[in-house]
Amino acid sequence: MDRKKAIALSFSVPVAWGFSYPLMKIGMDSMNATSIVALRCIIAFVACLLLFHKRAFRINRDLMVRAAIIGAIMATELTCMCLGSSLTSASTAGFLQSLTVVIVPFANAALLRRAPERKVLVGTAIVT
């Protein structure tokens, strides 16, 4: 993958997440949280398959186990996020979910037992 494609993909993530909160709020009027999560995961799977089709079938058992664990965690998180946004405003839910930008570097530092790099601290301070 070249740098421009990586930057474009990196930019598309917050745009997609930003749009997802109000869309989830609308979707919760006619679907339950697990249906919304299933739909989002199917759309993401198809998008990834289209983007990374050359690598899509290079999988082994270890990768499948790790993917299943991460997928279960992500599905749980998304379901909780859907339920949370149904009970509060989309902007509040988006703000709370966006706190991961601040929490993840410090959780990573605690798990790896080393301080975050200076650029990570500067980025976190800017975001905060």
Coordinates of C-alpha atoms in Angstrom, one line a residue:
M1 CA 0.0 0.0 0.0
D2 CA 1.4 3.4 -0.9
R3 CA 1.3 6.4 1.4
K4 CA -1.5 8.3 -0.4
K5 CA -3.8 5.2 -0.1
A6 CA -2.9 4.8 3.6
I7 CA -3.7 8.5 4.3
A8 CA -7.0 8.3 2.4
L9 CA -8.0 5.2 4.4
S10 CA -6.9 6.8 7.7
F11 CA -9.0 9.9 6.9
S12 CA -12.0 7.8 5.9
V13 CA -12.2 6.1 9.3
P14 CA -13.2 9.2 11.4
V15 CA -15.5 10.4 8.6
A16 CA -17.3 7.1 8.6
W17 CA -17.5 6.9 12.4
G18 CA -18.7 10.5 12.5
F19 CA -21.6 9.8 10.1
S20 CA -22.4 6.5 11.9
Y21 CA -23.7 8.1 15.1
P22 CA -26.6 10.0 13.6
L23 CA -27.3 7.1 11.2
M24 CA -27.4 4.7 14.2
K25 CA -29.8 7.0 16.0
I26 CA -32.1 6.9 12.9
G27 CA -31.6 3.2 12.5
M28 CA -32.6 2.5 16.1
D29 CA -36.1 3.7 15.3
S30 CA -36.6 0.6 13.1
M31 CA -33.9 -1.9 14.0
N32 CA -32.5 -3.4 17.2
A33 CA -28.8 -2.9 18.2
T34 CA -27.6 -6.3 17.1
S35 CA -29.2 -5.9 13.7
I36 CA -27.4 -2.6 13.2
V37 CA -24.1 -4.1 14.3
A38 CA -24.6 -7.1 12.0
L39 CA -25.4 -4.7 9.1
R40 CA -22.3 -2.5 9.8
C41 CA -20.1 -5.6 10.0
I42 CA -21.4 -7.0 6.7
I43 CA -20.8 -3.7 5.0
A44 CA -17.3 -3.4 6.5
F45 CA -16.5 -7.0 5.4
V46 CA -17.6 -6.3 1.8
A47 CA -15.6 -3.0 1.7
C48 CA -12.5 -4.7 3.0
L49 CA -12.9 -7.6 0.6
L50 CA -13.1 -5.2 -2.3
L51 CA -10.1 -3.2 -1.1
F52 CA -7.9 -6.1 0.0
H53 CA -9.1 -9.0 -2.2
K54 CA -5.6 -10.0 -3.1
R55 CA -4.8 -10.8 0.5
A56 CA -8.2 -11.9 1.6
F57 CA -7.7 -15.6 1.3
R58 CA -4.2 -15.8 2.9
I59 CA -5.6 -17.0 6.2
N60 CA -4.6 -19.7 8.7
R61 CA -6.1 -21.1 11.9
D62 CA -4.2 -18.7 14.2
L63 CA -5.4 -15.7 12.3
M64 CA -9.0 -17.0 12.4
V65 CA -8.8 -17.4 16.2
R66 CA -7.4 -14.0 16.7
A67 CA -9.9 -12.4 14.3
A68 CA -12.8 -14.2 16.1
I69 CA -11.6 -12.8 19.5
I70 CA -11.2 -9.3 18.1
G71 CA -14.5 -9.5 16.3
A72 CA -16.4 -10.6 19.4
I73 CA -14.9 -7.7 21.4
M74 CA -15.7 -5.3 18.6
A75 CA -19.3 -6.6 18.2
T76 CA -19.8 -6.2 22.0
E77 CA -18.4 -2.7 21.9
L78 CA -20.5 -1.7 18.9
T79 CA -23.7 -3.1 20.5
C80 CA -23.1 -1.2 23.7
M81 CA -22.4 1.9 21.6
C82 CA -25.7 1.5 19.7
L83 CA -27.6 1.0 22.9
G84 CA -25.9 4.0 24.5
S85 CA -26.6 6.2 21.5
S86 CA -30.3 5.2 21.7
L87 CA -30.5 6.5 25.2
T88 CA -28.5 9.8 24.6
S89 CA -27.8 12.3 21.9
A90 CA -25.6 11.2 18.9
S91 CA -23.1 14.0 19.8
T92 CA -22.8 12.8 23.3
A93 CA -22.3 9.2 22.2
G94 CA -19.8 10.3 19.6
F95 CA -17.9 12.3 22.2
L96 CA -17.7 9.5 24.6
Q97 CA -16.6 7.0 22.0
S98 CA -14.0 9.5 20.8
L99 CA -12.4 9.4 24.2
T100 CA -10.6 6.3 23.0
V101 CA -8.2 8.6 21.3
V102 CA -7.1 9.8 24.7
I103 CA -7.5 6.5 26.6
V104 CA -5.8 4.1 24.1
P105 CA -2.2 5.6 24.3
F106 CA -2.3 5.5 28.1
A107 CA -3.8 2.0 28.3
N108 CA -1.1 0.9 25.8
A109 CA 1.6 2.5 27.9
A110 CA 0.3 0.7 31.0
L111 CA 0.1 -2.7 29.3
L112 CA 3.6 -2.4 27.6
R113 CA 5.1 -0.7 30.7
R114 CA 6.7 2.1 28.9
A115 CA 5.9 5.7 28.5
P116 CA 4.1 6.9 25.3
E117 CA 6.4 8.5 22.7
R118 CA 6.6 12.3 22.7
K119 CA 4.6 12.6 19.4
V120 CA 1.8 10.4 20.9
L121 CA 1.6 12.7 23.9
V122 CA 1.6 15.8 21.7
G123 CA -1.2 14.4 19.5
T124 CA -3.2 13.3 22.5
A125 CA -2.8 16.8 24.0
I126 CA -4.0 18.4 20.7
V127 CA -7.0 16.1 20.5
T128 CA -7.9 16.8 24.2

